[in-house]
XYZ file of C-alpha atoms in Angstrom:
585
model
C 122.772 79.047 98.472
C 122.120 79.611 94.962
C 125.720 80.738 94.285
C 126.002 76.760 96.086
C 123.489 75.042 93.967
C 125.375 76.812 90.614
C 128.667 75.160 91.827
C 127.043 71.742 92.151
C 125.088 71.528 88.863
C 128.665 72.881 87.084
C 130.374 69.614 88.658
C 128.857 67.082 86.874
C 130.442 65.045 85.050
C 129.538 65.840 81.089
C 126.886 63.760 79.935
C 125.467 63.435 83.460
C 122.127 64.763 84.316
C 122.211 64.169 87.912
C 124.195 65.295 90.692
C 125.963 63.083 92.507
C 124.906 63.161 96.260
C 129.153 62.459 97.230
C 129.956 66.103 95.186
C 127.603 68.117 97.684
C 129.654 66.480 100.168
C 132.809 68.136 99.061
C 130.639 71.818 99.083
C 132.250 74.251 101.237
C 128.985 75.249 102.683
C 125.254 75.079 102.338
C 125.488 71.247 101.799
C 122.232 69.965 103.200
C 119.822 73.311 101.545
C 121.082 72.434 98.378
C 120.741 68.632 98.931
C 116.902 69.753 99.355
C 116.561 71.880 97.016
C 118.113 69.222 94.211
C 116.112 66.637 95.920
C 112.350 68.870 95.091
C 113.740 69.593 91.667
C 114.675 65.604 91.048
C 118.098 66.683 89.557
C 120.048 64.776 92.753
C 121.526 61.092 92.385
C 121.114 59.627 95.826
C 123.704 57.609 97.774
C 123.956 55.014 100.391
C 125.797 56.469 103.758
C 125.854 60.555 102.942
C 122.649 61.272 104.822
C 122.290 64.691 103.250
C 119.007 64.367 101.215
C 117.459 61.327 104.083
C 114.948 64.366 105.031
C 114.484 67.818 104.330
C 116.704 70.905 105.401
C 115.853 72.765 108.976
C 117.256 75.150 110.276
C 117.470 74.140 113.993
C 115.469 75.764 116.727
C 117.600 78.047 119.173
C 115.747 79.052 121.963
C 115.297 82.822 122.598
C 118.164 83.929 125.897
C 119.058 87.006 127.827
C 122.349 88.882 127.206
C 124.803 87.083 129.300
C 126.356 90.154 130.416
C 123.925 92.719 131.183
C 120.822 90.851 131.116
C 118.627 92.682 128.534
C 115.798 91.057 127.005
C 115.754 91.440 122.991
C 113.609 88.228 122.246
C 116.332 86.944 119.851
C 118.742 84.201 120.345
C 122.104 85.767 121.041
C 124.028 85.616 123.823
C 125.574 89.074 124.184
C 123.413 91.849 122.327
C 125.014 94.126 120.283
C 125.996 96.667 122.846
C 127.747 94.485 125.036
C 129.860 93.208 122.189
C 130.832 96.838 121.156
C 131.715 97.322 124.595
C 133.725 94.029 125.058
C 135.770 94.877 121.796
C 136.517 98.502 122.902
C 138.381 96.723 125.625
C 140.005 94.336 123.031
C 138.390 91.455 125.461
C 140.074 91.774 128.589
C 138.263 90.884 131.710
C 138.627 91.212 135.401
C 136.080 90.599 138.558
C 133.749 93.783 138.592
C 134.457 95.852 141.970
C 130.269 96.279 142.939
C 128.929 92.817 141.580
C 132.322 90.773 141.371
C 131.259 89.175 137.760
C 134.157 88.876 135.278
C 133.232 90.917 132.789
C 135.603 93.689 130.272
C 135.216 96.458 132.799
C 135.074 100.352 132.271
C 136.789 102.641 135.754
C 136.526 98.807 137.972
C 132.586 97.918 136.288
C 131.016 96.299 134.456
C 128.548 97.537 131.773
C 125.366 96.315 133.868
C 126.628 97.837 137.059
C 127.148 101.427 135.054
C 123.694 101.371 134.049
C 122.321 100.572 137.225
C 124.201 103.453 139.266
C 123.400 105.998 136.160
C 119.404 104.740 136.505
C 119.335 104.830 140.446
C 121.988 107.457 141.041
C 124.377 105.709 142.598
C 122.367 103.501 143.724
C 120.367 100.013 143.146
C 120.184 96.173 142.827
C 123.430 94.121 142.459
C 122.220 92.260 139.511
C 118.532 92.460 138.408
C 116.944 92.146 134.925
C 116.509 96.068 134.080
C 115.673 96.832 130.715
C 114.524 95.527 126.763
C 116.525 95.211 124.148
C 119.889 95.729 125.576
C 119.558 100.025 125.030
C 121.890 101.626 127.622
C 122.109 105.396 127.301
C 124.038 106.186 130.095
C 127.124 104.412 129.227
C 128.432 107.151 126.970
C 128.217 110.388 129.778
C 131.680 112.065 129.727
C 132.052 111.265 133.208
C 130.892 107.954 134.131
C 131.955 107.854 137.826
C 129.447 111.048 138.816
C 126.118 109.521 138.448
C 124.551 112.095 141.321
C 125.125 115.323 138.304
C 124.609 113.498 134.995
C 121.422 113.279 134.105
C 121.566 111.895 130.730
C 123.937 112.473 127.442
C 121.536 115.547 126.085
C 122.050 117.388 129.551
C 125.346 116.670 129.390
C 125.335 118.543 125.651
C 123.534 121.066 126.342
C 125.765 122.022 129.305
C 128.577 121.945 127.655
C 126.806 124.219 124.472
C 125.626 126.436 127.469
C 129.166 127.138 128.744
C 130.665 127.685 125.198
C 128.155 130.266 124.184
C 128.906 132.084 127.763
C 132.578 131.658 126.713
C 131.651 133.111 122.695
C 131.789 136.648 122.170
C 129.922 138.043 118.649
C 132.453 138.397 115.188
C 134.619 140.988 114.410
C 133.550 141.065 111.179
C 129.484 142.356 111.853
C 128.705 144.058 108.628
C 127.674 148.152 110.071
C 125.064 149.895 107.023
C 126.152 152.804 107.977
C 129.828 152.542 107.732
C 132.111 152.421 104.367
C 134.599 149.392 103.702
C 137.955 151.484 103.699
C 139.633 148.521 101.663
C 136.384 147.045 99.834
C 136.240 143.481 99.922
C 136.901 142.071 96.137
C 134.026 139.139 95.935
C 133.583 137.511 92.995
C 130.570 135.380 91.941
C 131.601 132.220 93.615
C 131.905 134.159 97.041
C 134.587 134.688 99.684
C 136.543 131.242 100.801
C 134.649 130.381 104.205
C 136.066 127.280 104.068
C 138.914 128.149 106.622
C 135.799 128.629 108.893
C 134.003 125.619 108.000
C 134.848 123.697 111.473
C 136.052 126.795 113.269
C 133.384 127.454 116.648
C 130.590 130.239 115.497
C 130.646 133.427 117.608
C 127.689 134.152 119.551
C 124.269 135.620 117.421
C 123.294 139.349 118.203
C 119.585 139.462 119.517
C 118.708 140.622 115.662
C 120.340 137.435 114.649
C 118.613 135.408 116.769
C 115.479 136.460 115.868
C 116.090 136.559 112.414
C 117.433 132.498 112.618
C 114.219 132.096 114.771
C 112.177 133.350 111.993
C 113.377 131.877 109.552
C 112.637 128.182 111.457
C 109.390 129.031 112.069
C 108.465 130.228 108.620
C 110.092 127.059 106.935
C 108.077 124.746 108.939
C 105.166 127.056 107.997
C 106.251 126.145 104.387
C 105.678 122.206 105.156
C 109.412 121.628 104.597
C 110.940 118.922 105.899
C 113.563 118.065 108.378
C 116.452 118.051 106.694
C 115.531 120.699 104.156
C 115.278 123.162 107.011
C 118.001 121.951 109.079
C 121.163 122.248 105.920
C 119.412 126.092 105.088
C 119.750 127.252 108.381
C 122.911 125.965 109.289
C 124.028 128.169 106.325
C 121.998 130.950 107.602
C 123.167 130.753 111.720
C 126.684 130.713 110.129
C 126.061 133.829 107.908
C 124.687 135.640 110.714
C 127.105 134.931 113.147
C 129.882 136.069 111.515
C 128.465 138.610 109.312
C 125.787 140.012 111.469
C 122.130 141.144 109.998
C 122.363 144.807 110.535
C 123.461 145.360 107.159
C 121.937 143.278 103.893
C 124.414 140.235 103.257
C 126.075 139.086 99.440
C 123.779 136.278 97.461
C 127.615 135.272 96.330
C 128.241 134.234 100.145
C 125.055 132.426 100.517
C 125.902 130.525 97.535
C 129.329 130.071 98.783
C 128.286 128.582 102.337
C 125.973 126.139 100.221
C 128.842 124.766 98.536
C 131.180 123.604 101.784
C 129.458 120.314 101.444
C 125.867 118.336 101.480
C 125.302 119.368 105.034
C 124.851 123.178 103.770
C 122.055 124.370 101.567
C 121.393 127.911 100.279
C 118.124 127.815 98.444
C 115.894 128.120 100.677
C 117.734 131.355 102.543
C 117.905 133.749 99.395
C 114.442 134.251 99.083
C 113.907 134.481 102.446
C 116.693 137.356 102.796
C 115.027 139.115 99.628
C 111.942 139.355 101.073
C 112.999 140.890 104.395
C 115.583 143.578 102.434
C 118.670 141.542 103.481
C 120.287 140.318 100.561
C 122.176 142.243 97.766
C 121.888 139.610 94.550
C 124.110 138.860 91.875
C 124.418 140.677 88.910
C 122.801 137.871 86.453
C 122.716 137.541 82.607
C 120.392 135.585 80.555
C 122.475 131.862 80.022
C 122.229 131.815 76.589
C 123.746 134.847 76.721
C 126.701 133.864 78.932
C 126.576 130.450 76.767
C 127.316 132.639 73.327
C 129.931 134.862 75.241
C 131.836 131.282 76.555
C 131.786 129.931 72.491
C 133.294 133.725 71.614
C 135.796 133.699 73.740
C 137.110 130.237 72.135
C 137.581 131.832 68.643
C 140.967 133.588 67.488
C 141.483 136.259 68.677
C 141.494 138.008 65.437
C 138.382 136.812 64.331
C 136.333 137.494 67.778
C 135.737 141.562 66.986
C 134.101 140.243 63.472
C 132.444 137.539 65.478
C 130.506 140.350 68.151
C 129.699 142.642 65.448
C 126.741 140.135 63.810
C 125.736 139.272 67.209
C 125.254 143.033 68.069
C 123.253 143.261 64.652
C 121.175 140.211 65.859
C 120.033 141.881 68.659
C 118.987 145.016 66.875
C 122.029 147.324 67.672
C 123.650 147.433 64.164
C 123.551 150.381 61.775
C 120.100 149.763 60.901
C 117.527 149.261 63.495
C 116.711 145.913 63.477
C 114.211 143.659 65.240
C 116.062 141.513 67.958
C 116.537 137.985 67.982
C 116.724 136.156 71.249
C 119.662 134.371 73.220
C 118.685 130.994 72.274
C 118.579 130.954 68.374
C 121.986 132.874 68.467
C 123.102 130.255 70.075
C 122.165 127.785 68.164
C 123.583 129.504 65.459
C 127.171 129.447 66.957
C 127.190 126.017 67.366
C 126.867 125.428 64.037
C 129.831 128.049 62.720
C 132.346 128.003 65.585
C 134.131 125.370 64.665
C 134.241 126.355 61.298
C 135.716 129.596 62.197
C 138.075 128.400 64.524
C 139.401 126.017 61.916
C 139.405 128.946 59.322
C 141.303 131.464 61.852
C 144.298 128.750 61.562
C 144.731 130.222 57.792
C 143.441 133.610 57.765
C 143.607 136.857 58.860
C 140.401 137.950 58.322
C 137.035 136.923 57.293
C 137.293 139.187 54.254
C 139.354 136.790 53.323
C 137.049 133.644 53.024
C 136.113 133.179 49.594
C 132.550 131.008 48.317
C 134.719 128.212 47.963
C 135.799 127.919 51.627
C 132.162 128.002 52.860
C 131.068 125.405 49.993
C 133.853 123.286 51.460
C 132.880 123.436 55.301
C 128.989 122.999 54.450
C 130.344 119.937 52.206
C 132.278 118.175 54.332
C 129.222 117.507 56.457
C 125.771 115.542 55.507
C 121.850 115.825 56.805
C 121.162 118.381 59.126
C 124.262 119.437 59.823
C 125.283 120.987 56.886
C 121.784 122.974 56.945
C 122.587 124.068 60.335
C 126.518 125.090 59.129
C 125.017 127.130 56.061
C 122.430 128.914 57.873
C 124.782 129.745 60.265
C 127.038 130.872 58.022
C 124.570 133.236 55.542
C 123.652 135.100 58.749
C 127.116 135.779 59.596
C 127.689 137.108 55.933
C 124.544 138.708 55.516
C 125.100 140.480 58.733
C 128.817 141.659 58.076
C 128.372 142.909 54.582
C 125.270 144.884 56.264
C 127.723 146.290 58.223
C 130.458 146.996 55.866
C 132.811 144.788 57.544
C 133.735 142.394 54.401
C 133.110 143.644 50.975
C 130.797 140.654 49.574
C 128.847 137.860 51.136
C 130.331 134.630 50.613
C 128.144 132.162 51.710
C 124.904 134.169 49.486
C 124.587 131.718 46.441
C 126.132 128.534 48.243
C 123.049 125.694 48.813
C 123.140 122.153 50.194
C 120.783 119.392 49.758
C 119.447 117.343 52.710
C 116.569 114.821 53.182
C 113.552 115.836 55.086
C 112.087 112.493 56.154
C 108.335 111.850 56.689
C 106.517 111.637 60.135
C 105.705 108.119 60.746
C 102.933 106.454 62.620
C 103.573 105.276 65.785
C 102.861 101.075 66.439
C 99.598 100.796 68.420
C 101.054 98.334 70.427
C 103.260 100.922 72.179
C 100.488 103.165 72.982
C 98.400 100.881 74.080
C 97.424 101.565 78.085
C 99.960 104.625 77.789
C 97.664 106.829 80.391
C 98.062 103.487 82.876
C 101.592 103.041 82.323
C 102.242 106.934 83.695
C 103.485 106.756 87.622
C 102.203 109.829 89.188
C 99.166 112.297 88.506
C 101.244 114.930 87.133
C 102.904 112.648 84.926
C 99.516 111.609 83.677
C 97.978 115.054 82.339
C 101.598 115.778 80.674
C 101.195 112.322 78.606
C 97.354 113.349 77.827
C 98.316 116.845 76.617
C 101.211 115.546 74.349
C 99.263 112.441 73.049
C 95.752 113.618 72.726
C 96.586 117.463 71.986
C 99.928 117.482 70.468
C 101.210 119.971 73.058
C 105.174 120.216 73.095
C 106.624 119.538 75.972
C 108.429 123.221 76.353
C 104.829 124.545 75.437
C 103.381 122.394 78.968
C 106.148 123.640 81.219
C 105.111 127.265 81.168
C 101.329 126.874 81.164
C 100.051 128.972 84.204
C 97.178 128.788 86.021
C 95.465 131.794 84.062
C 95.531 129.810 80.625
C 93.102 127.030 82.146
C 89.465 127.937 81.894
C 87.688 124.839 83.593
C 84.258 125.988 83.619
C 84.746 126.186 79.405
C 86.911 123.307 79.353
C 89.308 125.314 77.504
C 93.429 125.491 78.449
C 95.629 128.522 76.190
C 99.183 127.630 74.522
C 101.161 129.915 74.265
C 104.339 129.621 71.615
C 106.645 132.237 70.038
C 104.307 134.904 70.355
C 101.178 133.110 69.445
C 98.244 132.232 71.016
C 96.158 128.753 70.754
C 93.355 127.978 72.659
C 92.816 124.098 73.268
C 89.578 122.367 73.982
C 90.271 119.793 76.385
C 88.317 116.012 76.335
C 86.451 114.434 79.480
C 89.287 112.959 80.082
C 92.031 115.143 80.573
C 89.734 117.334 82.817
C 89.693 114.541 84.895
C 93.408 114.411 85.168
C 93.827 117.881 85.566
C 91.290 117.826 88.133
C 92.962 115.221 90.236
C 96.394 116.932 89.877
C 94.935 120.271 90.642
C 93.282 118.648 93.776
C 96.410 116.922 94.742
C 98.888 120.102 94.266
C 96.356 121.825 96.991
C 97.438 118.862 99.057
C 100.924 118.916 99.037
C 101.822 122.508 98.509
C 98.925 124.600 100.157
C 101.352 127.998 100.052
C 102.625 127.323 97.240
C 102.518 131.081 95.068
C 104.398 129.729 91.900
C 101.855 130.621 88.709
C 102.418 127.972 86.767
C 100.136 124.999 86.395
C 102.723 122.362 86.550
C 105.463 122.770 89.496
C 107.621 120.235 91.413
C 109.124 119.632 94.717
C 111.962 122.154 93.737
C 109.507 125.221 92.257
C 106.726 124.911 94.053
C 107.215 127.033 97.209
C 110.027 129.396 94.645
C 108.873 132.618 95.314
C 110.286 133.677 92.349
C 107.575 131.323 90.863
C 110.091 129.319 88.224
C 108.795 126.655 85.840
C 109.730 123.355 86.118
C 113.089 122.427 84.573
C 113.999 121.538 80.966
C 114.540 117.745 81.986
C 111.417 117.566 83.967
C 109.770 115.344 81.890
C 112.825 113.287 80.405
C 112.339 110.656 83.138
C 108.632 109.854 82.158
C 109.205 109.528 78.377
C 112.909 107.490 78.978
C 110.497 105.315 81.624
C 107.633 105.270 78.892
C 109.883 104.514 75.923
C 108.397 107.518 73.421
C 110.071 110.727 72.858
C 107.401 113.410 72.880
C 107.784 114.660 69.632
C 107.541 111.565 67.917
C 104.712 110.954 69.980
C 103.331 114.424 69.009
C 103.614 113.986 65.530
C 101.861 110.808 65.268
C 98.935 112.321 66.670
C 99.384 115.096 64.305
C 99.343 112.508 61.339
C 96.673 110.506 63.445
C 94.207 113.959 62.741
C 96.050 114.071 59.167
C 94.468 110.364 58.248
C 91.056 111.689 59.204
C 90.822 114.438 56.939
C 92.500 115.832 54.523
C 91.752 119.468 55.275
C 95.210 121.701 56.323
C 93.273 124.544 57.528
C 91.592 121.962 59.796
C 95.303 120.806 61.305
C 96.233 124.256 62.173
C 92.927 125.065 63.797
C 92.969 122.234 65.947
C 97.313 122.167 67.074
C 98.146 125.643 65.935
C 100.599 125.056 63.765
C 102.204 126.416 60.527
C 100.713 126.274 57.013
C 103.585 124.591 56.007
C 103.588 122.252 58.580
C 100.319 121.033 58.252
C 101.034 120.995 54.431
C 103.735 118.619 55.196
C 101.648 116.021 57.838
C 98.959 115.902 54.791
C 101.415 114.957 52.235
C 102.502 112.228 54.292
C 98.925 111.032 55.033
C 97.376 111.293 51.608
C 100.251 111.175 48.898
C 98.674 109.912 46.425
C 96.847 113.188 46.467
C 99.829 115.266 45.357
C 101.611 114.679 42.455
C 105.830 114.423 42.194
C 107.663 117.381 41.810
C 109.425 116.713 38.534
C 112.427 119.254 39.693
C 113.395 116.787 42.663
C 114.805 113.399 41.834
């Protein structure tokens, strides 16, 4: 209608401010609701003879009827409910007299849809034509056989006979996995698994009695674990499929769970791992940390010829050089390489070597970008240097007395209006105690997702941070306690097994036995909903503290943070307190 009452304010003539009552006329559809509504909103220019806007729009009454074919009672107004008129169309609307009632109705085997119901009810026998049933719901319609109404008892008997005479007809997989016999042509499985795809829609052999019980257990314990329908359905669908074809005499691949999991959303593999570690059955995948399989994929796109340079300061990163070393971790190497990689795969285009890179070469690649960037390229750079000439591998570091300028800007306040009723604005409990601990305590957000229940000391209202080593204790306000209390109290709700020991865990890492925190994007969705990145938010309670007082040692007591940092949130607060260093411009 509105698409309707669009068209008819666009067809006015220009100048006019009314629509003419002989343009609805000409509306393909929804004539006398938009009449109305124009009429209420006095934008419609009445005329003699149309009759459209003489009284209001209704919708005229239709009386409530029975389905005209099998006589079901759904309280609505139609005259064949919605089965009927799937089972006229299946028959593409042919009709003939029915051979027990002699109605002409689209027939199935000589009857008619009511007549089928009636002999499937009474079996085989009953009322020529009687009001039966509400709603027009007819669940005998669909048997395989609808002529033998004395042995069909219903579609699910029907199922389960036919299930009952397949299993009979199954016999258990070749391919049972014996412990105590060697593989005389060892399987070659990779981490992504064998291809069960070819078996996807192939019939399961039958489950050994192990099996069985094993499935069986499993069912019971993940409706012990509150998990819901479909959660335990896809997990053991992947686990009956393992186990029939594999066995459970012998411990199965993680690689093959994984695989099953990915044939499609009606599979699921989560769920089954742990439950096959616990109970000895599962040989796992031989992981590595994914930073460290992140570096190793940015390696591997150097040059060649530059990739055995390349390894050599990562090996002295990690404290395996010539010189013992303390080692750095996965993550800030990392970093690191994003920074240099593409200048060293732009390099390897021209030389040989990295002995070959002279100052001038890294002055130019730290040049040609601006801000942080070229702080990031530079740093990355001097450890690569520093590192090789440690190791004798070039004879002088180039990148030593190269230096960039960039601007360090100052925090900035946050405008009150945007933190006003900031608490209020946060949808669930959870989400409420992360927004106090970021905006009242300055707590990073990496710093919140692995809190564990140990740091939190309620009866001393104290919670422990840890970060790169360091320990800060936190005392919390009446009202986070009161948050934490209610999320506390609600996690005990919804997750009363849940073993995971950190304070903060979702739908996902909750009932983990491997206890995992939450995930780096937990929290994204709150501050993109809230409109605040948590650091900015951080820092302006930081500088919040800094207006207050101008006391540094004070700042790092209260966030535990760095001498310089809290030398930097002052200067911002008070500079008129520090005078300009005549060496910067």
């Amino acid at each position: 209608m509105m698409e309707m009452v669009v068209l008819a304010l666009a067809s006015r003539e220009a100048g006019d401010l009314l629509v003419d009552e002989y343009v609805i006329v000409e509306l393909p559809r929804m004539r006398r609701p938009v009449a109305s509504v124009l009429k209420e909103a006095g934008l419609l220019q009445r005329r003699l003879g149309s009759g459209l806007a003489q009284a209001g729009y209704q919708r005229p009454p239709q009386p409530a009827v029975s389905c005209g074919h099998c006589l079901a009672w759904a309280g609505d107004a139609k005259p064949l409910c919605d089965c009927c008129r799937e089972w006229a169309r299946r028959r593409s609307g042919t009709t003939a007299p029915c051979d027990r009632c002699s109605r002409t109705w689209p027939l199935k085997d000589g009857r008619c849809r009511f007549c089928h119901q009636v002999l499937f009810e009474h079996l085989g026998d009953g009322p020529v034509v009687e009001q039966l049933w509400f709603g027009g719901y007819a669940p005998g319609l669909n048997n395989a056989r609808p002529g033998d109404y004395g042995r069909d008892t219903g579609r699910r008997d029907v199922r389960l006979r036919k299930k009952a005479a397949l299993s009979d007809a199954q016999r258990p997989s070749e391919m049972l996995i014996s412990p105590g016999q060697l593989e005389l042509f060892p399987t070659l499985v990779s981490d992504h698994g064998r291809r069960w795809g070819r078996l996807k829609d192939t019939p399961l052999p039958s489950l050994t009695p192990q099996a069985a019980q094993l499935v069986e257990d499993f069912r019971r314990f993940a409706k012990e674990q509150h998990r819901t329908t479909m959660i335990r359905a896809v997990n053991l669908r992947t686990l009956r499929f393992l186990a029939a074809w594999l066995g459970v005499d012998g411990p199965l691949l993680e690689a093959d769970v994984r695989a099953v999991a990915r044939l499609g959303s009606g599979w699921a593999g989560r769920r089954v791992v742990p439950f096959l570690k616990d109970r000895g059955l599962l040989i796992p995948l031989e992981r590595t940390d994914p930073e460290q399989a992140a570096v190793e994929r940015l390696l591997d796109t150097l040059p060649e010829h530059l990739q055995d340079e390349v390894k050599v300061w990562v090996r002295v990163l990690r404290g395996e050089g010539r010189r013992p070393s303390p080692a750095m971790d996965w993550h800030t190497i990392r970093r690191y390489c994003h920074y240099h990689v593409p200048v060293l795969q732009q390099w390897g285009k021209t030389v040989g070597s990295l002995r070959e890179i002279t100052p001038q070469d890294v002055e130019n690649a730290v040049t040609a970008r601006t801000g942080s960037p070229a702080h990031g390229v530079l740093s990355a750079l001097r450890s690569l240097f520093r590192a090789l000439k440690r190791e004798r591998v070039v004879f002088r570091d180039s990148a030593r007395n190269v230096s960039a300028t960039y601007i360090t800007t100052a925090p900035r306040r946050i405008p009150s209006d945007r933190l006003v009723g900031l608490l209020d604005r946060a949808p669930t409990v959870m989400d409420k105690v992360v927004v106090a601990l970021v905006a009242i305590h300055a707590v990073g957000p990496t710093a919140i997702r692995h809190l564990q229940w140990s740091d939190l000391d309620r009866s001393a209202g104290i919670l422990i941070t840890r970060r790169l080593g360091n320990r800060h204790t936190i005392y919390l306000d009446e009202l986070t306690m009161e948050h934490l209390t209610t999320w506390l109290r609600e996690r005990a709700d919804r997750w009363p097994h849940s073993t995971n020991p950190h304070l903060f865990v979702t739908q996902i890492t909750a009932l983990d036995p491997s206890g995992p925190p939450v995930a780096k994007c937990a929290f994204q969705t709150l501050f993109t909903y809230l409109g605040l990145q948590p650091r900015k938010l951080k820092a302006d309670r930081i500088l919040d503290e800094a207006h207050e007082t101008a006391d540094p040692v004070h700042l790092m007591r209260v966030f535990g943070i760095a001498p310089e940092t809290a030398m930097k949130y002052v200067k911002a607060a008070h500079p008129h307190r520090f005078a300009k260093d005549p060496t910067r411009p």
